[in-house]
Amino acid sequence: MSIQEYVDSIQQSLNKMIQTSESLSEEVIRWKPSEAEWSILQILSHINEAIPYWLGEIIKIIETPGTTWGRGLQDQARLSAVANPDELSVKVILDSLKEQKDHISAVLNTLTEEQLTIESPHINFAKFGNKPVSFIVDHFIDEHLKGHYGQIHRNLSKLKK
C-alpha cells in the first residue's frame, strides 16, 4: 500500500472505533465480557498507547536505520494502559484517539515510499527478523487497529446474548 492508503485505512479504523464507542453508554464501554477479556475502554486505551509507541519506533528506524525495534507483551507501558480501567476516563481516551489521527497523518506523511523499505531487526529477531518500516505500519498499526475494532464488536455481540 502507499503511504496515503495506509493513512486512510488507519484513520478509517480509528473513526469506526470512535463512532462506535461514542454511541455506547459508559456502562457498556466499561463492561468486561469475562475476567480474561478487555472492556471496550481497555481496548481503546491500549490503542491510544500503542499508536504513539509504534509511530515512535518508525521515527527511530528512519533516523537510525538498522536500530532494533519492538517490544514484548510484558512491556510496562503496554500493560499499564489496560491495568486500571476504573481510573480511565472515557472522554479523555476518546478525545486522545481523535488527536491520534492528526499524529498518524503528521508522521506517516513525512515518510517517502523509499523509507517504507528500510529494514531493521526486531528485538526478538527469531520471531520477526529484519523487517521493513512498511511491516510495522501494516502489521502493528493498520492490522492491529482492524483487529481491535473486531474485538469491540465481539464484546458487543456477547453483551447482547
CSV table of N, CA and C in Angstrom, one decimal:
chain,number,residue,atom,x,y,z
A,1,MET,N,0.8,-1.2,0.0
A,1,MET,CA,0.0,0.0,0.0
A,1,MET,C,0.9,1.2,0.0
A,2,SER,N,0.3,2.3,-0.5
A,2,SER,CA,1.0,3.6,-0.5
A,2,SER,C,0.9,4.2,0.9
A,3,ILE,N,1.7,5.2,1.2
A,3,ILE,CA,1.6,5.9,2.5
A,3,ILE,C,0.2,6.5,2.6
A,4,GLN,N,-0.4,7.1,1.6
A,4,GLN,CA,-1.7,7.7,1.7
A,4,GLN,C,-2.8,6.6,2.0
A,5,GLU,N,-2.6,5.5,1.4
A,5,GLU,CA,-3.5,4.4,1.6
A,5,GLU,C,-3.5,3.9,3.0
A,6,TYR,N,-2.2,3.8,3.6
A,6,TYR,CA,-2.1,3.4,5.0
A,6,TYR,C,-2.8,4.5,5.9
A,7,VAL,N,-2.5,5.8,5.6
A,7,VAL,CA,-3.1,6.8,6.4
A,7,VAL,C,-4.6,6.7,6.4
A,8,ASP,N,-5.2,6.6,5.2
A,8,ASP,CA,-6.6,6.5,5.0
A,8,ASP,C,-7.2,5.3,5.8
A,9,SER,N,-6.6,4.1,5.6
A,9,SER,CA,-7.0,2.9,6.3
A,9,SER,C,-7.0,3.0,7.8
A,10,ILE,N,-5.9,3.5,8.3
A,10,ILE,CA,-5.7,3.6,9.7
A,10,ILE,C,-6.7,4.6,10.3
A,11,GLN,N,-6.9,5.8,9.6
A,11,GLN,CA,-7.9,6.7,10.1
A,11,GLN,C,-9.3,6.2,10.0
A,12,GLN,N,-9.6,5.5,9.0
A,12,GLN,CA,-10.9,4.9,8.9
A,12,GLN,C,-11.2,3.9,10.0
A,13,SER,N,-10.2,3.1,10.4
A,13,SER,CA,-10.4,2.2,11.5
A,13,SER,C,-10.6,3.0,12.8
A,14,LEU,N,-9.8,4.0,13.0
A,14,LEU,CA,-9.9,4.9,14.2
A,14,LEU,C,-11.3,5.5,14.2
A,15,ASN,N,-11.7,6.1,13.1
A,15,ASN,CA,-13.1,6.7,13.0
A,15,ASN,C,-14.2,5.7,13.4
A,16,LYS,N,-14.1,4.5,12.9
A,16,LYS,CA,-15.1,3.5,13.2
A,16,LYS,C,-15.1,3.2,14.7
A,17,MET,N,-13.9,3.0,15.3
A,17,MET,CA,-13.8,2.8,16.8
A,17,MET,C,-14.4,3.9,17.6
A,18,ILE,N,-14.1,5.1,17.2
A,18,ILE,CA,-14.6,6.3,17.9
A,18,ILE,C,-16.1,6.4,17.8
A,19,GLN,N,-16.6,6.3,16.5
A,19,GLN,CA,-18.0,6.5,16.3
A,19,GLN,C,-18.8,5.4,17.0
A,20,THR,N,-18.3,4.1,16.9
A,20,THR,CA,-19.0,3.0,17.6
A,20,THR,C,-19.0,3.3,19.1
A,21,SER,N,-17.9,3.7,19.7
A,21,SER,CA,-17.8,3.9,21.1
A,21,SER,C,-18.6,5.1,21.6
A,22,GLU,N,-18.7,6.2,20.8
A,22,GLU,CA,-19.4,7.3,21.2
A,22,GLU,C,-20.9,7.1,21.2
A,23,SER,N,-21.4,6.0,20.6
A,23,SER,CA,-22.8,5.7,20.5
A,23,SER,C,-23.2,4.8,21.7
A,24,LEU,N,-22.2,4.4,22.5
A,24,LEU,CA,-22.5,3.5,23.6
A,24,LEU,C,-22.5,4.2,25.0
A,25,SER,N,-23.2,3.6,25.9
A,25,SER,CA,-23.2,4.1,27.3
A,25,SER,C,-21.9,3.8,27.9
A,26,GLU,N,-21.6,4.6,28.9
A,26,GLU,CA,-20.4,4.4,29.7
A,26,GLU,C,-20.4,3.0,30.3
A,27,GLU,N,-21.5,2.6,30.7
A,27,GLU,CA,-21.6,1.2,31.3
A,27,GLU,C,-21.2,0.1,30.3
A,28,VAL,N,-21.7,0.3,29.1
A,28,VAL,CA,-21.3,-0.7,28.1
A,28,VAL,C,-19.8,-0.6,27.8
A,29,ILE,N,-19.3,0.6,27.7
A,29,ILE,CA,-17.9,0.7,27.3
A,29,ILE,C,-17.0,0.1,28.4
A,30,ARG,N,-17.4,0.2,29.7
A,30,ARG,CA,-16.6,-0.3,30.8
A,30,ARG,C,-16.9,-1.8,31.0
A,31,TRP,N,-17.9,-2.4,30.4
A,31,TRP,CA,-18.2,-3.8,30.7
A,31,TRP,C,-17.2,-4.8,30.1
A,32,LYS,N,-16.8,-5.8,31.0
A,32,LYS,CA,-15.9,-6.8,30.5
A,32,LYS,C,-16.6,-8.1,30.3
A,33,PRO,N,-16.5,-8.7,29.1
A,33,PRO,CA,-17.2,-9.9,28.8
A,33,PRO,C,-16.8,-11.1,29.8
A,34,SER,N,-15.5,-11.1,30.2
A,34,SER,CA,-15.1,-12.1,31.2
A,34,SER,C,-13.8,-11.5,31.8
A,35,GLU,N,-13.4,-12.2,32.8
A,35,GLU,CA,-12.2,-11.7,33.6
A,35,GLU,C,-11.0,-11.7,32.6
A,36,ALA,N,-10.9,-12.6,31.7
A,36,ALA,CA,-9.8,-12.7,30.8
A,36,ALA,C,-9.8,-11.7,29.6
A,37,GLU,N,-11.0,-11.1,29.4
A,37,GLU,CA,-11.1,-10.2,28.2
A,37,GLU,C,-11.1,-8.7,28.6
A,38,TRP,N,-10.7,-7.9,27.7
A,38,TRP,CA,-10.7,-6.5,28.0
A,38,TRP,C,-12.1,-5.9,27.7
A,39,SER,N,-12.4,-4.8,28.4
A,39,SER,CA,-13.5,-4.0,28.1
A,39,SER,C,-13.2,-3.2,26.9
A,40,ILE,N,-14.3,-2.6,26.3
A,40,ILE,CA,-14.1,-1.7,25.2
A,40,ILE,C,-13.2,-0.5,25.6
A,41,LEU,N,-13.3,0.0,26.8
A,41,LEU,CA,-12.5,1.1,27.3
A,41,LEU,C,-11.0,0.6,27.3
A,42,GLN,N,-10.8,-0.6,27.8
A,42,GLN,CA,-9.4,-1.1,27.8
A,42,GLN,C,-8.8,-1.2,26.4
A,43,ILE,N,-9.6,-1.7,25.5
A,43,ILE,CA,-9.2,-1.8,24.1
A,43,ILE,C,-8.8,-0.4,23.6
A,44,LEU,N,-9.7,0.6,23.8
A,44,LEU,CA,-9.4,2.0,23.3
A,44,LEU,C,-8.1,2.5,24.0
A,45,SER,N,-8.0,2.3,25.3
A,45,SER,CA,-6.8,2.7,26.0
A,45,SER,C,-5.5,2.1,25.4
A,46,HIS,N,-5.6,0.8,25.2
A,46,HIS,CA,-4.5,0.1,24.6
A,46,HIS,C,-4.1,0.7,23.2
A,47,ILE,N,-5.1,1.0,22.4
A,47,ILE,CA,-4.8,1.6,21.1
A,47,ILE,C,-4.2,3.0,21.3
A,48,ASN,N,-4.7,3.7,22.2
A,48,ASN,CA,-4.3,5.0,22.5
A,48,ASN,C,-2.8,5.0,22.9
A,49,GLU,N,-2.4,4.0,23.6
A,49,GLU,CA,-0.9,3.9,24.0
A,49,GLU,C,-0.1,3.3,22.8
A,50,ALA,N,-0.7,2.4,22.1
A,50,ALA,CA,0.1,1.7,21.0
A,50,ALA,C,0.4,2.6,19.8
A,51,ILE,N,-0.5,3.4,19.4
A,51,ILE,CA,-0.2,4.2,18.2
A,51,ILE,C,1.0,5.1,18.4
A,52,PRO,N,1.1,5.9,19.4
A,52,PRO,CA,2.4,6.7,19.5
A,52,PRO,C,3.6,5.8,19.7
A,53,TYR,N,3.5,4.7,20.4
A,53,TYR,CA,4.6,3.8,20.5
A,53,TYR,C,5.1,3.4,19.2
A,54,TRP,N,4.3,2.9,18.3
A,54,TRP,CA,4.7,2.3,17.0
A,54,TRP,C,5.2,3.5,16.1
A,55,LEU,N,4.5,4.6,16.2
A,55,LEU,CA,5.0,5.7,15.4
A,55,LEU,C,6.4,6.1,15.8
A,56,GLY,N,6.6,6.1,17.1
A,56,GLY,CA,8.0,6.4,17.6
A,56,GLY,C,9.0,5.4,17.1
A,57,GLU,N,8.6,4.1,17.1
A,57,GLU,CA,9.6,3.1,16.6
A,57,GLU,C,9.9,3.4,15.1
A,58,ILE,N,8.9,3.8,14.3
A,58,ILE,CA,9.1,4.1,12.9
A,58,ILE,C,10.1,5.3,12.8
A,59,ILE,N,9.9,6.3,13.6
A,59,ILE,CA,10.8,7.5,13.6
A,59,ILE,C,12.2,7.1,13.9
A,60,LYS,N,12.3,6.2,14.9
A,60,LYS,CA,13.6,5.8,15.4
A,60,LYS,C,14.4,5.0,14.2
A,61,ILE,N,13.6,4.2,13.5
A,61,ILE,CA,14.3,3.5,12.4
A,61,ILE,C,14.7,4.4,11.3
A,62,ILE,N,13.8,5.4,11.0
A,62,ILE,CA,14.1,6.3,9.9
A,62,ILE,C,15.3,7.1,10.3
A,63,GLU,N,15.4,7.6,11.5
A,63,GLU,CA,16.6,8.4,12.0
A,63,GLU,C,17.9,7.5,12.1
A,64,THR,N,17.7,6.3,12.5
A,64,THR,CA,18.9,5.4,12.7
A,64,THR,C,18.6,4.0,12.1
A,65,PRO,N,18.7,3.9,10.7
A,65,PRO,CA,18.4,2.6,10.1
A,65,PRO,C,19.3,1.5,10.7
A,66,GLY,N,18.7,0.3,10.9
A,66,GLY,CA,19.5,-0.8,11.4
A,66,GLY,C,19.3,-0.9,12.9
A,67,THR,N,18.7,0.1,13.6
A,67,THR,CA,18.5,0.0,15.0
A,67,THR,C,17.4,-1.0,15.3
A,68,THR,N,17.4,-1.7,16.4
A,68,THR,CA,16.4,-2.6,16.8
A,68,THR,C,15.1,-1.9,17.1
A,69,TRP,N,14.0,-2.6,16.9
A,69,TRP,CA,12.7,-2.0,17.2
A,69,TRP,C,11.8,-3.1,17.8
A,70,GLY,N,10.7,-2.7,18.5
A,70,GLY,CA,9.7,-3.6,19.0
A,70,GLY,C,9.8,-3.7,20.5
A,71,ARG,N,8.9,-4.5,21.0
A,71,ARG,CA,8.7,-4.7,22.4
A,71,ARG,C,8.0,-6.1,22.6
A,72,GLY,N,8.1,-6.6,23.9
A,72,GLY,CA,7.4,-7.8,24.2
A,72,GLY,C,6.1,-7.5,24.8
A,73,LEU,N,5.3,-8.6,25.0
A,73,LEU,CA,4.0,-8.5,25.5
A,73,LEU,C,4.0,-8.0,27.0
A,74,GLN,N,5.1,-8.1,27.6
A,74,GLN,CA,5.2,-7.7,29.0
A,74,GLN,C,5.7,-6.3,29.2
A,75,ASP,N,5.8,-5.5,28.1
A,75,ASP,CA,6.2,-4.1,28.2
A,75,ASP,C,5.3,-3.4,29.2
A,76,GLN,N,6.0,-2.6,30.1
A,76,GLN,CA,5.3,-1.9,31.2
A,76,GLN,C,4.2,-0.9,30.7
A,77,ALA,N,4.6,-0.1,29.7
A,77,ALA,CA,3.6,0.9,29.2
A,77,ALA,C,2.4,0.2,28.5
A,78,ARG,N,2.7,-0.9,27.8
A,78,ARG,CA,1.6,-1.6,27.2
A,78,ARG,C,0.6,-2.2,28.3
A,79,LEU,N,1.2,-2.7,29.3
A,79,LEU,CA,0.4,-3.3,30.4
A,79,LEU,C,-0.3,-2.2,31.2
A,80,SER,N,0.3,-1.1,31.4
A,80,SER,CA,-0.3,0.0,32.2
A,80,SER,C,-1.5,0.6,31.6
A,81,ALA,N,-1.5,0.6,30.3
A,81,ALA,CA,-2.6,1.2,29.5
A,81,ALA,C,-4.0,0.5,29.8
A,82,VAL,N,-3.9,-0.8,30.2
A,82,VAL,CA,-5.1,-1.6,30.5
A,82,VAL,C,-5.3,-2.0,31.9
A,83,ALA,N,-4.3,-1.7,32.8
A,83,ALA,CA,-4.2,-2.3,34.1
A,83,ALA,C,-5.3,-1.8,35.1
A,84,ASN,N,-5.7,-0.5,35.0
A,84,ASN,CA,-6.6,0.1,36.0
A,84,ASN,C,-7.8,0.8,35.2
A,85,PRO,N,-8.7,0.0,34.7
A,85,PRO,CA,-9.7,0.6,33.9
A,85,PRO,C,-10.7,1.5,34.6
A,86,ASP,N,-10.8,1.3,35.9
A,86,ASP,CA,-11.7,2.2,36.7
A,86,ASP,C,-11.1,3.6,36.8
A,87,GLU,N,-9.8,3.7,36.6
A,87,GLU,CA,-9.2,5.1,36.6
A,87,GLU,C,-9.2,5.8,35.3
A,88,LEU,N,-9.6,5.1,34.2
A,88,LEU,CA,-9.7,5.7,32.9
A,88,LEU,C,-10.9,6.5,32.7
A,89,SER,N,-10.8,7.6,32.0
A,89,SER,CA,-11.9,8.4,31.6
A,89,SER,C,-12.2,8.1,30.1
A,90,VAL,N,-13.5,7.8,29.9
A,90,VAL,CA,-14.0,7.5,28.5
A,90,VAL,C,-13.7,8.7,27.7
A,91,LYS,N,-14.1,9.9,28.1
A,91,LYS,CA,-14.0,11.1,27.4
A,91,LYS,C,-12.5,11.4,27.0
A,92,VAL,N,-11.6,11.3,28.0
A,92,VAL,CA,-10.2,11.6,27.8
A,92,VAL,C,-9.6,10.6,26.7
A,93,ILE,N,-10.0,9.4,26.8
A,93,ILE,CA,-9.4,8.4,25.9
A,93,ILE,C,-10.0,8.7,24.5
A,94,LEU,N,-11.3,8.9,24.4
A,94,LEU,CA,-11.8,9.2,23.0
A,94,LEU,C,-11.3,10.5,22.4
A,95,ASP,N,-11.1,11.5,23.3
A,95,ASP,CA,-10.5,12.8,22.8
A,95,ASP,C,-9.1,12.5,22.3
A,96,SER,N,-8.4,11.7,23.1
A,96,SER,CA,-7.0,11.5,22.7
A,96,SER,C,-6.9,10.7,21.4
A,97,LEU,N,-7.8,9.7,21.2
A,97,LEU,CA,-7.8,8.9,20.0
A,97,LEU,C,-8.1,9.8,18.8
A,98,LYS,N,-9.0,10.8,19.0
A,98,LYS,CA,-9.2,11.8,17.9
A,98,LYS,C,-8.0,12.6,17.5
A,99,GLU,N,-7.2,12.9,18.5
A,99,GLU,CA,-5.9,13.6,18.3
A,99,GLU,C,-4.9,12.7,17.6
A,100,GLN,N,-5.0,11.4,17.9
A,100,GLN,CA,-4.1,10.5,17.3
A,100,GLN,C,-4.1,10.5,15.7
A,101,LYS,N,-5.3,10.8,15.2
A,101,LYS,CA,-5.5,10.8,13.8
A,101,LYS,C,-4.5,11.9,13.1
A,102,ASP,N,-4.4,13.0,13.8
A,102,ASP,CA,-3.5,14.0,13.2
A,102,ASP,C,-2.0,13.6,13.4
A,103,HIS,N,-1.7,12.9,14.5
A,103,HIS,CA,-0.4,12.5,14.8
A,103,HIS,C,0.0,11.4,13.7
A,104,ILE,N,-0.9,10.5,13.4
A,104,ILE,CA,-0.6,9.5,12.4
A,104,ILE,C,-0.3,10.1,11.1
A,105,SER,N,-1.2,11.0,10.7
A,105,SER,CA,-1.0,11.7,9.4
A,105,SER,C,0.3,12.5,9.4
A,106,ALA,N,0.6,13.2,10.5
A,106,ALA,CA,1.8,14.0,10.5
A,106,ALA,C,3.1,13.1,10.4
A,107,VAL,N,3.1,12.0,11.1
A,107,VAL,CA,4.3,11.1,11.0
A,107,VAL,C,4.3,10.4,9.7
A,108,LEU,N,3.3,9.7,9.3
A,108,LEU,CA,3.3,8.9,8.1
A,108,LEU,C,3.5,9.7,6.8
A,109,ASN,N,2.9,10.9,6.8
A,109,ASN,CA,3.0,11.7,5.6
A,109,ASN,C,4.4,12.4,5.4
A,110,THR,N,5.2,12.3,6.4
A,110,THR,CA,6.6,12.8,6.3
A,110,THR,C,7.5,11.7,5.6
A,111,LEU,N,7.0,10.5,5.6
A,111,LEU,CA,7.8,9.4,5.0
A,111,LEU,C,7.8,9.4,3.5
A,112,THR,N,8.8,8.8,2.9
A,112,THR,CA,8.8,8.6,1.5
A,112,THR,C,8.6,7.1,1.3
A,113,GLU,N,8.2,6.8,0.1
A,113,GLU,CA,8.0,5.4,-0.3
A,113,GLU,C,9.3,4.6,-0.1
A,114,GLU,N,10.4,5.2,-0.3
A,114,GLU,CA,11.7,4.5,-0.1
A,114,GLU,C,11.9,4.2,1.4
A,115,GLN,N,11.5,5.2,2.2
A,115,GLN,CA,11.7,4.9,3.7
A,115,GLN,C,10.9,3.8,4.2
A,116,LEU,N,9.8,3.5,3.5
A,116,LEU,CA,9.0,2.3,3.9
A,116,LEU,C,9.7,1.0,3.7
A,117,THR,N,10.8,1.0,2.9
A,117,THR,CA,11.5,-0.2,2.6
A,117,THR,C,12.7,-0.4,3.5
A,118,ILE,N,13.0,0.6,4.4
A,118,ILE,CA,14.2,0.5,5.3
A,118,ILE,C,14.0,-0.7,6.2
A,119,GLU,N,14.9,-1.6,6.3
A,119,GLU,CA,14.8,-2.7,7.1
A,119,GLU,C,15.6,-2.6,8.4
A,120,SER,N,15.1,-3.1,9.5
A,120,SER,CA,15.8,-3.1,10.8
A,120,SER,C,15.3,-4.4,11.5
A,121,PRO,N,16.1,-4.8,12.5
A,121,PRO,CA,15.8,-6.1,13.2
A,121,PRO,C,14.9,-5.8,14.4
A,122,HIS,N,13.9,-6.7,14.5
A,122,HIS,CA,13.1,-6.7,15.7
A,122,HIS,C,13.9,-7.2,16.9
A,123,ILE,N,13.5,-6.7,18.1
A,123,ILE,CA,14.3,-7.1,19.3
A,123,ILE,C,14.2,-8.6,19.5
A,124,ASN,N,13.2,-9.2,19.1
A,124,ASN,CA,13.1,-10.7,19.1
A,124,ASN,C,13.3,-11.2,17.7
A,125,PHE,N,14.6,-11.2,17.3
A,125,PHE,CA,14.9,-11.4,15.9
A,125,PHE,C,14.4,-12.7,15.4
A,126,ALA,N,14.4,-13.8,16.2
A,126,ALA,CA,14.0,-15.1,15.8
A,126,ALA,C,12.5,-15.1,15.3
A,127,LYS,N,11.7,-14.2,16.0
A,127,LYS,CA,10.3,-14.2,15.6
A,127,LYS,C,10.0,-13.4,14.3
A,128,PHE,N,10.6,-12.2,14.2
A,128,PHE,CA,10.3,-11.3,13.1
A,128,PHE,C,11.5,-11.1,12.2
A,129,GLY,N,12.7,-11.2,12.6
A,129,GLY,CA,13.9,-10.9,11.8
A,129,GLY,C,13.9,-9.5,11.4
A,130,ASN,N,14.6,-9.2,10.3
A,130,ASN,CA,14.7,-7.9,9.7
A,130,ASN,C,13.4,-7.6,9.0
A,131,LYS,N,12.8,-6.5,9.2
A,131,LYS,CA,11.5,-6.2,8.6
A,131,LYS,C,11.6,-4.7,8.1
A,132,PRO,N,10.9,-4.4,7.0
A,132,PRO,CA,10.8,-3.0,6.5
A,132,PRO,C,9.9,-2.2,7.4
A,133,VAL,N,10.0,-0.9,7.3
A,133,VAL,CA,9.1,0.0,8.0
A,133,VAL,C,7.7,-0.3,7.6
A,134,SER,N,7.4,-0.6,6.4
A,134,SER,CA,6.1,-0.9,5.9
A,134,SER,C,5.4,-2.0,6.7
A,135,PHE,N,6.3,-3.0,7.2
A,135,PHE,CA,5.8,-4.1,8.0
A,135,PHE,C,5.2,-3.6,9.3
A,136,ILE,N,5.9,-2.6,9.9
A,136,ILE,CA,5.4,-2.0,11.2
A,136,ILE,C,4.1,-1.3,11.0
A,137,VAL,N,4.0,-0.5,9.9
A,137,VAL,CA,2.8,0.3,9.6
A,137,VAL,C,1.7,-0.7,9.3
A,138,ASP,N,1.9,-1.7,8.5
A,138,ASP,CA,0.9,-2.7,8.2
A,138,ASP,C,0.5,-3.5,9.3
A,139,HIS,N,1.4,-4.2,10.0
A,139,HIS,CA,1.1,-5.2,11.0
A,139,HIS,C,0.8,-4.6,12.3
A,140,PHE,N,1.6,-3.7,12.8
A,140,PHE,CA,1.4,-3.2,14.2
A,140,PHE,C,0.6,-1.9,14.3
A,141,ILE,N,0.2,-1.3,13.2
A,141,ILE,CA,-0.8,-0.2,13.3
A,141,ILE,C,-2.0,-0.6,12.5
A,142,ASP,N,-2.0,-0.7,11.2
A,142,ASP,CA,-3.2,-0.9,10.4
A,142,ASP,C,-3.9,-2.2,10.8
A,143,GLU,N,-3.3,-3.3,10.7
A,143,GLU,CA,-4.0,-4.6,11.0
A,143,GLU,C,-4.3,-4.6,12.5
A,144,HIS,N,-3.5,-4.1,13.3
A,144,HIS,CA,-3.7,-4.0,14.8
A,144,HIS,C,-5.0,-3.3,15.1
A,145,LEU,N,-5.2,-2.2,14.5
A,145,LEU,CA,-6.5,-1.4,14.7
A,145,LEU,C,-7.7,-2.2,14.2
A,146,LYS,N,-7.6,-2.8,13.0
A,146,LYS,CA,-8.7,-3.6,12.5
A,146,LYS,C,-9.0,-4.7,13.4
A,147,GLY,N,-8.0,-5.4,13.9
A,147,GLY,CA,-8.3,-6.5,14.8
A,147,GLY,C,-9.0,-6.0,16.1
A,148,HIS,N,-8.6,-4.9,16.7
A,148,HIS,CA,-9.2,-4.4,17.9
A,148,HIS,C,-10.6,-3.9,17.6
A,149,TYR,N,-10.9,-3.4,16.4
A,149,TYR,CA,-12.2,-3.0,16.0
A,149,TYR,C,-13.1,-4.2,16.0
A,150,GLY,N,-12.6,-5.3,15.5
A,150,GLY,CA,-13.3,-6.6,15.5
A,150,GLY,C,-13.6,-7.0,17.0
A,151,GLN,N,-12.6,-6.8,17.8
A,151,GLN,CA,-12.7,-7.2,19.3
A,151,GLN,C,-13.9,-6.4,19.9
A,152,ILE,N,-14.0,-5.1,19.6
A,152,ILE,CA,-15.0,-4.3,20.1
A,152,ILE,C,-16.4,-4.9,19.7
A,153,HIS,N,-16.5,-5.3,18.5
A,153,HIS,CA,-17.8,-5.9,18.0
A,153,HIS,C,-18.0,-7.2,18.7
A,154,ARG,N,-17.0,-8.0,18.9
A,154,ARG,CA,-17.2,-9.3,19.7
A,154,ARG,C,-17.7,-9.0,21.1
A,155,ASN,N,-17.1,-8.0,21.7
A,155,ASN,CA,-17.6,-7.6,23.0
A,155,ASN,C,-19.1,-7.3,23.0
A,156,LEU,N,-19.5,-6.5,22.0
A,156,LEU,CA,-20.9,-6.1,21.9
A,156,LEU,C,-21.8,-7.3,21.6
A,157,SER,N,-21.3,-8.2,20.8
A,157,SER,CA,-22.2,-9.4,20.5
A,157,SER,C,-22.4,-10.2,21.7
A,158,LYS,N,-21.4,-10.3,22.6
A,158,LYS,CA,-21.5,-11.0,23.9
A,158,LYS,C,-22.5,-10.3,24.8
A,159,LEU,N,-22.5,-9.0,24.8
A,159,LEU,CA,-23.4,-8.3,25.6
A,159,LEU,C,-24.9,-8.5,25.3
A,160,LYS,N,-25.1,-8.7,24.0
A,160,LYS,CA,-26.5,-8.9,23.5
A,160,LYS,C,-27.0,-10.3,23.9
A,161,LYS,N,-26.1,-11.3,24.2
A,161,LYS,CA,-26.6,-12.6,24.5
A,161,LYS,C,-27.2,-12.8,25.8
